[in-house]
Short mmCIF file of C-alpha atoms in Angstrom, two decimals:
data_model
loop_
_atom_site.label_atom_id
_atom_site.label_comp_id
_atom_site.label_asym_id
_atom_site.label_seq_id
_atom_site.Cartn_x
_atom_site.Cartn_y
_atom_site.Cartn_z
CA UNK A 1 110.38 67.33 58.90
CA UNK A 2 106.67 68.16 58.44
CA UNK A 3 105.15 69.05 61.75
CA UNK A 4 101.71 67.55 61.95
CA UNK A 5 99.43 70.70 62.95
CA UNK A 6 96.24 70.60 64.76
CA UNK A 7 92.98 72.09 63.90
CA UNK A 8 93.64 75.34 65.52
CA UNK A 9 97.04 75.63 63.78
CA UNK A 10 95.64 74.27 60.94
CA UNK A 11 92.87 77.81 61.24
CA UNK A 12 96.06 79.73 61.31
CA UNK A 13 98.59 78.55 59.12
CA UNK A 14 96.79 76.30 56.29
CA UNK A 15 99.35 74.68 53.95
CA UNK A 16 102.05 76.78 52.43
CA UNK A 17 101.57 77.27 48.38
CA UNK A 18 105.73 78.36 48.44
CA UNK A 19 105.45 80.81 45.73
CA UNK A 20 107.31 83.68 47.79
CA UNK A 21 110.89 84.11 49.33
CA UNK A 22 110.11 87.53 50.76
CA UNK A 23 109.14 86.64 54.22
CA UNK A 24 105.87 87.37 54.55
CA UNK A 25 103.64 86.51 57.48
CA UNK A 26 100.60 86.23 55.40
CA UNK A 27 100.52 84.82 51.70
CA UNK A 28 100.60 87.29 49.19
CA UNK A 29 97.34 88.32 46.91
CA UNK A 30 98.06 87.87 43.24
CA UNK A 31 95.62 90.73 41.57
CA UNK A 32 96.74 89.27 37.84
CA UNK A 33 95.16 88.02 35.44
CA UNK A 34 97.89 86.15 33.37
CA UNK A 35 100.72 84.81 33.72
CA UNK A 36 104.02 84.79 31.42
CA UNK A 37 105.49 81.71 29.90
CA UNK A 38 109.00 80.98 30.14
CA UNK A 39 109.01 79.81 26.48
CA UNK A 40 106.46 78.72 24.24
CA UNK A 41 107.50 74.42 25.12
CA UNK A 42 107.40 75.26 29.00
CA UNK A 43 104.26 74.18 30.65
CA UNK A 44 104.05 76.65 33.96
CA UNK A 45 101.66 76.27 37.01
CA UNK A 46 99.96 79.01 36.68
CA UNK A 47 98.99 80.63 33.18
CA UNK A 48 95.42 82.02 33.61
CA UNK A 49 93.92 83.61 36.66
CA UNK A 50 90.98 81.21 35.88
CA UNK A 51 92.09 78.14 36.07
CA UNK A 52 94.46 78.84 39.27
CA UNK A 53 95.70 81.52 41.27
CA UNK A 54 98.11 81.05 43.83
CA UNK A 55 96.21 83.00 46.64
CA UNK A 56 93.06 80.93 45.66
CA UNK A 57 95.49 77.74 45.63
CA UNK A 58 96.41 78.73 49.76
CA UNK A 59 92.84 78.49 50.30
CA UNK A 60 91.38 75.52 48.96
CA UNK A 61 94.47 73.52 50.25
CA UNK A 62 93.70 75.10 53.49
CA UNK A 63 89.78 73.91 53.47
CA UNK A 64 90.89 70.65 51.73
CA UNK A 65 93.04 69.88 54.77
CA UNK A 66 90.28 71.00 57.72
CA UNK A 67 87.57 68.95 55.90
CA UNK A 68 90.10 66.10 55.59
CA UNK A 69 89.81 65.82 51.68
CA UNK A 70 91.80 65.62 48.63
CA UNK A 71 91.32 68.98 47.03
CA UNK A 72 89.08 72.36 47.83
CA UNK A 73 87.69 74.75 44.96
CA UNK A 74 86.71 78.07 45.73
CA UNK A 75 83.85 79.71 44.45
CA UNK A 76 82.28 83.27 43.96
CA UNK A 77 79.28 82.11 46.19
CA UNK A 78 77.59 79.56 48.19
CA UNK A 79 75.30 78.83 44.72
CA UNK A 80 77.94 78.61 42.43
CA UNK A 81 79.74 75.84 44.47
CA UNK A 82 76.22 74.27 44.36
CA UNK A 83 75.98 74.51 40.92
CA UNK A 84 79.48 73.36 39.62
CA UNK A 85 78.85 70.25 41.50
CA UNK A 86 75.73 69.39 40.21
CA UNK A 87 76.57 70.07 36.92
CA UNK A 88 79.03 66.86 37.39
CA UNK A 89 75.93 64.81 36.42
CA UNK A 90 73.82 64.37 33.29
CA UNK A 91 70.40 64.94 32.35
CA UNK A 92 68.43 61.89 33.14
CA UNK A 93 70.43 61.81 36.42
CA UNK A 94 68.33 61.35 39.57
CA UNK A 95 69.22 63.71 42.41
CA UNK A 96 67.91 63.29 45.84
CA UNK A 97 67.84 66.28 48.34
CA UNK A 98 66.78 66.97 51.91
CA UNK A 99 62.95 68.49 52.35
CA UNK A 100 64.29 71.34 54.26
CA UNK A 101 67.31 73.13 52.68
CA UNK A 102 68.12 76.47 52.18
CA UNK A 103 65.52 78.50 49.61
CA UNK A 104 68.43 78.84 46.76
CA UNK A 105 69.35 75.39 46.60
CA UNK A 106 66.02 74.43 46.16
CA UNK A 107 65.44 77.21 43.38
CA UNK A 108 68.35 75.95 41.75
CA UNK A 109 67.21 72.05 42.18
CA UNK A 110 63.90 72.71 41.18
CA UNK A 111 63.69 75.74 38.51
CA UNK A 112 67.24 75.73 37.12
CA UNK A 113 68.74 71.59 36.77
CA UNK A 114 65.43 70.49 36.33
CA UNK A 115 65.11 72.18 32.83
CA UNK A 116 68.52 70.24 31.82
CA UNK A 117 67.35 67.25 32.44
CA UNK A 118 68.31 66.22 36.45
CA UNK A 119 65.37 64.76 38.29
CA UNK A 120 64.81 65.88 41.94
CA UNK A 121 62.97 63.86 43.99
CA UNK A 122 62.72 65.43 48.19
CA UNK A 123 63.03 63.35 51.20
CA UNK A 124 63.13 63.62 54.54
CA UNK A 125 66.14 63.07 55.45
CA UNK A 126 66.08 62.61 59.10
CA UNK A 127 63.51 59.41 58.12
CA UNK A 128 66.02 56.54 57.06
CA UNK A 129 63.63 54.31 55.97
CA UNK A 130 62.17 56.94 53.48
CA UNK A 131 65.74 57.76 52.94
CA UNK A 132 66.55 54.43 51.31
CA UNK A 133 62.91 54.09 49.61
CA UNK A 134 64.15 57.28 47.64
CA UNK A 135 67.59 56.59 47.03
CA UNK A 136 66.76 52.79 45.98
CA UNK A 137 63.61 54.18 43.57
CA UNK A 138 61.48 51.57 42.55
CA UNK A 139 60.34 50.35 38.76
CA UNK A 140 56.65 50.73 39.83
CA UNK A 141 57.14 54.10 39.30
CA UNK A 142 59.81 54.46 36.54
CA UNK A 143 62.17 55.56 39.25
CA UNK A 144 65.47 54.24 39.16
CA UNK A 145 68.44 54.27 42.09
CA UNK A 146 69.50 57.79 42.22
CA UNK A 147 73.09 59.19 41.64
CA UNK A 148 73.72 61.53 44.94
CA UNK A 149 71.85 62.53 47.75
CA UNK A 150 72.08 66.32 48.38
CA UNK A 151 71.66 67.80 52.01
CA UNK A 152 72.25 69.80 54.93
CA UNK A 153 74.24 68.59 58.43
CA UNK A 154 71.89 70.70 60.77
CA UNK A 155 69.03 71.50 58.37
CA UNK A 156 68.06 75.72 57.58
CA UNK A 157 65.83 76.98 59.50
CA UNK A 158 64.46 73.90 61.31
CA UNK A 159 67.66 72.55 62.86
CA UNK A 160 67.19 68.59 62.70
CA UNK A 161 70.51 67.14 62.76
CA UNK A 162 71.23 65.05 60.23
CA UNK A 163 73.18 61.28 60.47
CA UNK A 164 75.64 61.60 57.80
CA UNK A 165 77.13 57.99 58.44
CA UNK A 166 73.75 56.42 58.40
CA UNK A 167 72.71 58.48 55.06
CA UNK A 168 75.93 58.13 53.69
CA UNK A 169 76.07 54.31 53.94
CA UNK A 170 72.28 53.85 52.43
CA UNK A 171 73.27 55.81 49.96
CA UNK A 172 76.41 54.03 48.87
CA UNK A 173 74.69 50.92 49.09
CA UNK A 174 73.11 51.70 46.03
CA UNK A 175 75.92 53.90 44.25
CA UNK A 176 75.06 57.22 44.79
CA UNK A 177 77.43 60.03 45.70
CA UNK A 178 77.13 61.97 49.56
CA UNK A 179 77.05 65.47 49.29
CA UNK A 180 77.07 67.46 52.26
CA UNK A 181 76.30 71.10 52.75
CA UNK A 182 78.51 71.70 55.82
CA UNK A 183 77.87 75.80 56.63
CA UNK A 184 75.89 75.42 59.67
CA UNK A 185 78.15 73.84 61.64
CA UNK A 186 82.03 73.83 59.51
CA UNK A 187 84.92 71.35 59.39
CA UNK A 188 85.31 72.90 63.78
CA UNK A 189 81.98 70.81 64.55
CA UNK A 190 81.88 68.24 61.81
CA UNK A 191 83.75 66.74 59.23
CA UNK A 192 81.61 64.94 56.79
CA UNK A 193 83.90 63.23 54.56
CA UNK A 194 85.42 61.38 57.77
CA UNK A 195 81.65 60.10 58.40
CA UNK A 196 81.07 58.80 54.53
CA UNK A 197 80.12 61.72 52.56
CA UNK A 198 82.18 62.04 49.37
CA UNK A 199 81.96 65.97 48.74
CA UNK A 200 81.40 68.90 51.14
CA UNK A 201 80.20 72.01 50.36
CA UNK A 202 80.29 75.97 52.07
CA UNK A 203 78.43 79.11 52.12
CA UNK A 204 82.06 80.37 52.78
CA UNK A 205 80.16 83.68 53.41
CA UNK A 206 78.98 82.74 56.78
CA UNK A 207 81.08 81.19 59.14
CA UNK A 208 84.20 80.90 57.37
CA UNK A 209 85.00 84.37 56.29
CA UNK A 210 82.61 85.42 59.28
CA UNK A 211 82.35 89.05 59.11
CA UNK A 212 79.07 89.95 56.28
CA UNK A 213 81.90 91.48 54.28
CA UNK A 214 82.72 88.87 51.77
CA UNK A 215 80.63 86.57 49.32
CA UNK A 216 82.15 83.02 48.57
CA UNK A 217 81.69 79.17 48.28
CA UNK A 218 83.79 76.25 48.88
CA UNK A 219 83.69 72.61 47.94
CA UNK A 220 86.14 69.73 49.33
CA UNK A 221 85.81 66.51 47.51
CA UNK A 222 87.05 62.87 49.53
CA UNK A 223 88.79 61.72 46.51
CA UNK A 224 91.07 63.27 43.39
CA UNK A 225 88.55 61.04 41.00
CA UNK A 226 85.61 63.60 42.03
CA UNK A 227 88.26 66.52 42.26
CA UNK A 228 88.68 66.19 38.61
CA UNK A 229 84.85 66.51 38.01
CA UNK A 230 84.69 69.33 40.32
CA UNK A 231 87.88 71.19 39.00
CA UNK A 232 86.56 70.85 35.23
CA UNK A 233 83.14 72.54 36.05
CA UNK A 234 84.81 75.37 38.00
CA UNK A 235 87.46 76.26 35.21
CA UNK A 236 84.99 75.80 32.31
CA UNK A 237 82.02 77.52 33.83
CA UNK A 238 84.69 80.11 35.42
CA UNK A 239 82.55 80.93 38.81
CA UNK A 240 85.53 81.35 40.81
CA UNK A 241 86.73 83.72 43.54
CA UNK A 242 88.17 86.27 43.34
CA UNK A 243 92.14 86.53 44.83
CA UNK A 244 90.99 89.60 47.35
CA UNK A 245 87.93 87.45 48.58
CA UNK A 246 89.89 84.58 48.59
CA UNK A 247 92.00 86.26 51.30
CA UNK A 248 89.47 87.87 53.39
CA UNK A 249 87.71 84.45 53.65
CA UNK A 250 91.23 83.14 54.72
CA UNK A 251 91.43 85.76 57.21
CA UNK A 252 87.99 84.78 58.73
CA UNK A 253 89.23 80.81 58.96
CA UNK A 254 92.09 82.16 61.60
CA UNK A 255 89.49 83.21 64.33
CA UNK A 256 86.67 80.37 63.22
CA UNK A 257 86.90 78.50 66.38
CA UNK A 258 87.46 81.63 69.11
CA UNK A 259 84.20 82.85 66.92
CA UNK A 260 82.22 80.04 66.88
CA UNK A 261 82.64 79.18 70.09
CA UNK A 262 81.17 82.43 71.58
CA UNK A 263 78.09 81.87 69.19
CA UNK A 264 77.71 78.48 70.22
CA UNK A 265 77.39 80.19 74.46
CA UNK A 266 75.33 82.83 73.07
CA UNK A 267 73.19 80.67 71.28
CA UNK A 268 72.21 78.07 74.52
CA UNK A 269 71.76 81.72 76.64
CA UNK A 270 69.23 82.73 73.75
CA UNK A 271 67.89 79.85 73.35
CA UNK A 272 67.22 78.76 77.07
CA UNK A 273 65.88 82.79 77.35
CA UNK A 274 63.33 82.06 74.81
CA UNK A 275 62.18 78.31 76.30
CA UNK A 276 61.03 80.13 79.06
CA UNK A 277 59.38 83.25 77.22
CA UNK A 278 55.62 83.15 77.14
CA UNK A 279 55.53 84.43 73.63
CA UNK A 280 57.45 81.96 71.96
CA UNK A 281 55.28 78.17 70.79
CA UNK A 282 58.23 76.70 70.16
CA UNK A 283 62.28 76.58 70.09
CA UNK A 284 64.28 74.75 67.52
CA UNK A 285 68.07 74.36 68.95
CA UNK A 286 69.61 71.46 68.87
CA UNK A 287 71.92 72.23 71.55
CA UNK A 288 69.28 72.62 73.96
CA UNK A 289 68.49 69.01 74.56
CA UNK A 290 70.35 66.88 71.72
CA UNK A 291 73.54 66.41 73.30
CA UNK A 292 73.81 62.92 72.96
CA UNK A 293 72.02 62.25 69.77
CA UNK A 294 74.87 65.33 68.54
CA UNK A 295 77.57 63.25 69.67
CA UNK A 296 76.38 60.10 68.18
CA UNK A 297 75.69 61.70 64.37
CA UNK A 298 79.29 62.68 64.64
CA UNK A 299 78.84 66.70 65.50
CA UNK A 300 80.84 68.02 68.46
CA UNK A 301 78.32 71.39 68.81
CA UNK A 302 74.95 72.73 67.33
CA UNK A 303 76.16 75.85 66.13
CA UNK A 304 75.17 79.33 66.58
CA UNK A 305 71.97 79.40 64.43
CA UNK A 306 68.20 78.97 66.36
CA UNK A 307 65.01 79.67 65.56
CA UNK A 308 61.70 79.59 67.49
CA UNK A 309 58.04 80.00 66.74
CA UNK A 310 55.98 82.64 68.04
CA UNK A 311 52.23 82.08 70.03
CA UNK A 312 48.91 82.62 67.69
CA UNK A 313 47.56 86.51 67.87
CA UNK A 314 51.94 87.74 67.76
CA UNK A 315 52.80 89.06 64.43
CA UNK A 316 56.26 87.99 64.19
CA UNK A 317 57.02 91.20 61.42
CA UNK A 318 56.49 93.07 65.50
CA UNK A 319 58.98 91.33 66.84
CA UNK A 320 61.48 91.60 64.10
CA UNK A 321 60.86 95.43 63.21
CA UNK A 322 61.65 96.35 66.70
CA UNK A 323 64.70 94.47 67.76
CA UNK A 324 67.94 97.20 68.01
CA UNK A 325 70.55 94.84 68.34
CA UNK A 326 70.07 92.25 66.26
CA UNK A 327 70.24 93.10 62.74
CA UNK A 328 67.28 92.55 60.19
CA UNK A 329 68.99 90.67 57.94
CA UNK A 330 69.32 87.73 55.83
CA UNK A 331 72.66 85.33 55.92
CA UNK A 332 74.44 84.09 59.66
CA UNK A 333 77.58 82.89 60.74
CA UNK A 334 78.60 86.53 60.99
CA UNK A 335 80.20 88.12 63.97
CA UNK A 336 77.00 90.18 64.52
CA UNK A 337 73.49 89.04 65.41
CA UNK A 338 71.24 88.95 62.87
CA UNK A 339 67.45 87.65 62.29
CA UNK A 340 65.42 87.50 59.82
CA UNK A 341 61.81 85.84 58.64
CA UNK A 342 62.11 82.74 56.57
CA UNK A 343 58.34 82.60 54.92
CA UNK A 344 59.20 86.08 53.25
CA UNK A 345 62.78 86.35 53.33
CA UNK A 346 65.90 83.26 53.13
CA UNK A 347 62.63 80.64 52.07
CA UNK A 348 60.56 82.76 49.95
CA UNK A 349 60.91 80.46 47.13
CA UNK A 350 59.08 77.68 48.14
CA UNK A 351 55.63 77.75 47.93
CA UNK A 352 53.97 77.82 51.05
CA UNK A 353 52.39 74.73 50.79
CA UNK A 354 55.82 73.24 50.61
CA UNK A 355 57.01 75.18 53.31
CA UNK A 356 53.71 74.68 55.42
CA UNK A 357 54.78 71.03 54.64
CA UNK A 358 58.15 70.99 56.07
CA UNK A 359 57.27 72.88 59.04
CA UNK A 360 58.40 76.44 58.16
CA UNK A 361 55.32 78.35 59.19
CA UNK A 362 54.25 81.63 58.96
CA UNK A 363 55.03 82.39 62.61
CA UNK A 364 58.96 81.14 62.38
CA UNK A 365 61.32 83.80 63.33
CA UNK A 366 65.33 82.25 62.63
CA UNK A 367 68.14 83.92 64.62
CA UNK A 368 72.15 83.81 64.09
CA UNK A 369 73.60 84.51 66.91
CA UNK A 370 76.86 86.69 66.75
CA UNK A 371 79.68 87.72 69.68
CA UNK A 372 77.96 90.40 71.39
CA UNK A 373 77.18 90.07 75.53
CA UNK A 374 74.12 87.46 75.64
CA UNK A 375 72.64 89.92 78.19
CA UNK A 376 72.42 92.49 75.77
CA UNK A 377 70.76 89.94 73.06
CA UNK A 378 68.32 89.06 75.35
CA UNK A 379 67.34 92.32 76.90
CA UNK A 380 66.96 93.49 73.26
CA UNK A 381 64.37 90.33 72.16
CA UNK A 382 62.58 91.36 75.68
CA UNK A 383 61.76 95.11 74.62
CA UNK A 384 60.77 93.45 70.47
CA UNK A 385 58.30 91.02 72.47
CA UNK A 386 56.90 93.62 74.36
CA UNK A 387 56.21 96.05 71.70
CA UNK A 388 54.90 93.06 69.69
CA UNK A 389 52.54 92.26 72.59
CA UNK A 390 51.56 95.88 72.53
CA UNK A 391 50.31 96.22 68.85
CA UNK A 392 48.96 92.81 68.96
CA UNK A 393 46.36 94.24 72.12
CA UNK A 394 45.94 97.30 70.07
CA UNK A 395 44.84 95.06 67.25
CA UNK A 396 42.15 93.68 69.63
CA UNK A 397 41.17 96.70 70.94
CA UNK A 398 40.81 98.64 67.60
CA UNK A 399 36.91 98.96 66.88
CA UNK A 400 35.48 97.93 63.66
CA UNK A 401 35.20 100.07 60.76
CA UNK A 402 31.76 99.10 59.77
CA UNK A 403 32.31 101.02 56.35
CA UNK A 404 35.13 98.32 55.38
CA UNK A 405 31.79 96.29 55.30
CA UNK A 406 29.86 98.12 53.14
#
């Protein structure tokens, strides 16, 4: 009899592949290639490393079942698992996507499918009215209903929470796909495809694996129709991962929720330190105050990513280039603190303008919060801020060099 695991478990164990009889605790890492044939009529289940591996297999049965879908893919990165699913459409195609995703997705929107053909229109998503004006187009203006909507369940680096129900059922209303970038927050704080969303995708490098050692992407699809799509653009374009990272992101699913959890009390410690800091304009954490509106978009936590905006006169690069703890760096999700400056570093892409736009200013500092002692997080912003309030009266206080003016 099948026992009927819970999440936890479910971190732990994922769904045997049964493709050993030696005993092992953990599932075995197939390092080949190829595969040999029986006979020349026998049609095996695996024959190229490509098109399945049976360490791959373990994992995207094991995501497939903690996002509640039909079948996972794996991916060599975050991008690629972007990429193989929007290559499921065709040029002409209308793609709608959230105003404020992560730099690379909109690179790839904007400077990569928009040469073959797709056409990428932004919206904010968090505005359902100009949600459904997008997805529904209009003939005034040669747009027609678009085929998926494309964003993120807590947005990057702005942190509005998304309704995926509410987005998900304007959407279908006019036959467009859901698709659901899920890394903030993972199948432990949200499952997507339960709310309406018909394929979730990972930056299996952050949360999931955990531990900045491992680069990899994930995609769960809500039915075997879209699984088929999905499956033929990640064996023909071949961007999958590799057996060995396929097992180290494994290994980083077993402790997701002891992790995650610690990030999530770090995070309202950091985040309720900077409130009250007064160097810091503002503080973008949806776990500060959202409780409630989390609950009701589906989301049982906000995650261990924040980010806050320092006052006019700070120069944020002082705050950054003298924290000791937290590491300058881009990515999150990872077991260690990191921060890092969106305007030059994770959104560099988009043209300030757009940025300035969207709200990611010049002065926005974003913070993932790892597993270290909040005290110690804290303590080491305090020291940053006061250096950066150092330089920035030293910057006053510098007299003018008059021959600059000459």
């Amino acid at each position: 009899m099948r026992i009927m695991a819970r999440f936890n478990t479910q971190l732990v164990h994922g769904l045997p592949v049964n493709d050993n009889n030696t005993g092992a605790v953990n599932p075995p890492i197939y390092n080949s290639s190829t595969y040999a044939f029986e006979s020349v009529e026998s049609m095996p289940r695996w024959d190229y490393a490509r098109s399945g591996n049976p360490t791959r297999e373990f994992l995207e049965k094991q995501i497939a079942q903690l996002e509640h879908g039909t079948r996972g893919f794996a991916f060599g990165s975050g991008l690629a698992a972007i990429h193989a699913v929007l290559s499921i459409f065709q040029p002409g195609d209308r793609i709608i996507a959230g105003d404020n995703v992560y730099g690379g997705s909109y690179s790839q929107l904007n400077e990569h499918f928009n040469r073959w053909g797709l056409l990428v229109d932004s919206v904010d998503t968090c505005n359902l009215t100009d949600v459904e004006r997008a997805v529904a187009g209009h003939d005034a203006n040669g747009r027609f209903p678009a085929k998926a909507i494309y964003f993120e369940t807590i947005t990057n680096p702005l942190l509005k929470v998304n309704d995926v129900y509410a987005i998900a059922e304007i959407a279908h209303r006019y036959g467009a796909i859901v698709i659901v970038d899920n890394t903030f927050v993972t199948p432990y704080l949200q499952n997507p495809l339960d709310l309406g969303a018909d394929i979730v995708l990972h930056s299996a490098t952050k949360y999931l694996a955990g531990h900045s050692d491992v680069i990899a992407g994930l995609v769960v699809t809500k039915d075997d129709r879209l699984g088929q799509r999905v499956y033929f653009a990640q064996n023909r374009l071949g961007g999958v991962l590799a057996p060995t990272e396929c097992d180290s992101v494994r290994r980083g699913i077993q402790t997701l929720a002891l992790r995650l959890e610690r990030q999530q009390e770090n995070a309202i410690s950091v985040a309720k330190y900077l409130l009250n800091h007064p160097l810091v304009r503002n503080v973008y954490y949806p776990g500060l105050t959202d409780g409630e509106n989390l609950v009701a978009k589906g989301l049982r936590g906000a995650g261990g990513v924040l980010s806050f905006e320092v006052v006019k006169g700070i120069d944020p690069s002082d705050v950054l280039n003298n924290l000791r703890l937290f590491r300058l760096a881009v990515s999150l999700g990872a077991v260690e603190s990191l921060a890092e400056l969106p305007c030059r570093m994770t959104h560099f892409e988009l043209p300030r303008d757009e940025r300035l736009k969207v709200g990611i200013t010049d002065e926005l500092i974003r913070l993932s919060i790892g597993i270290e002692d909040a005290r110690d997080l804290t303590e080491d912003l305090a020291q940053a801020f006061e250096k950066a309030a150092e330089a920035c009266l030293i910057a006053r206080e510098k007299p003018l060099d008059e021959s600059a003016l000459v």
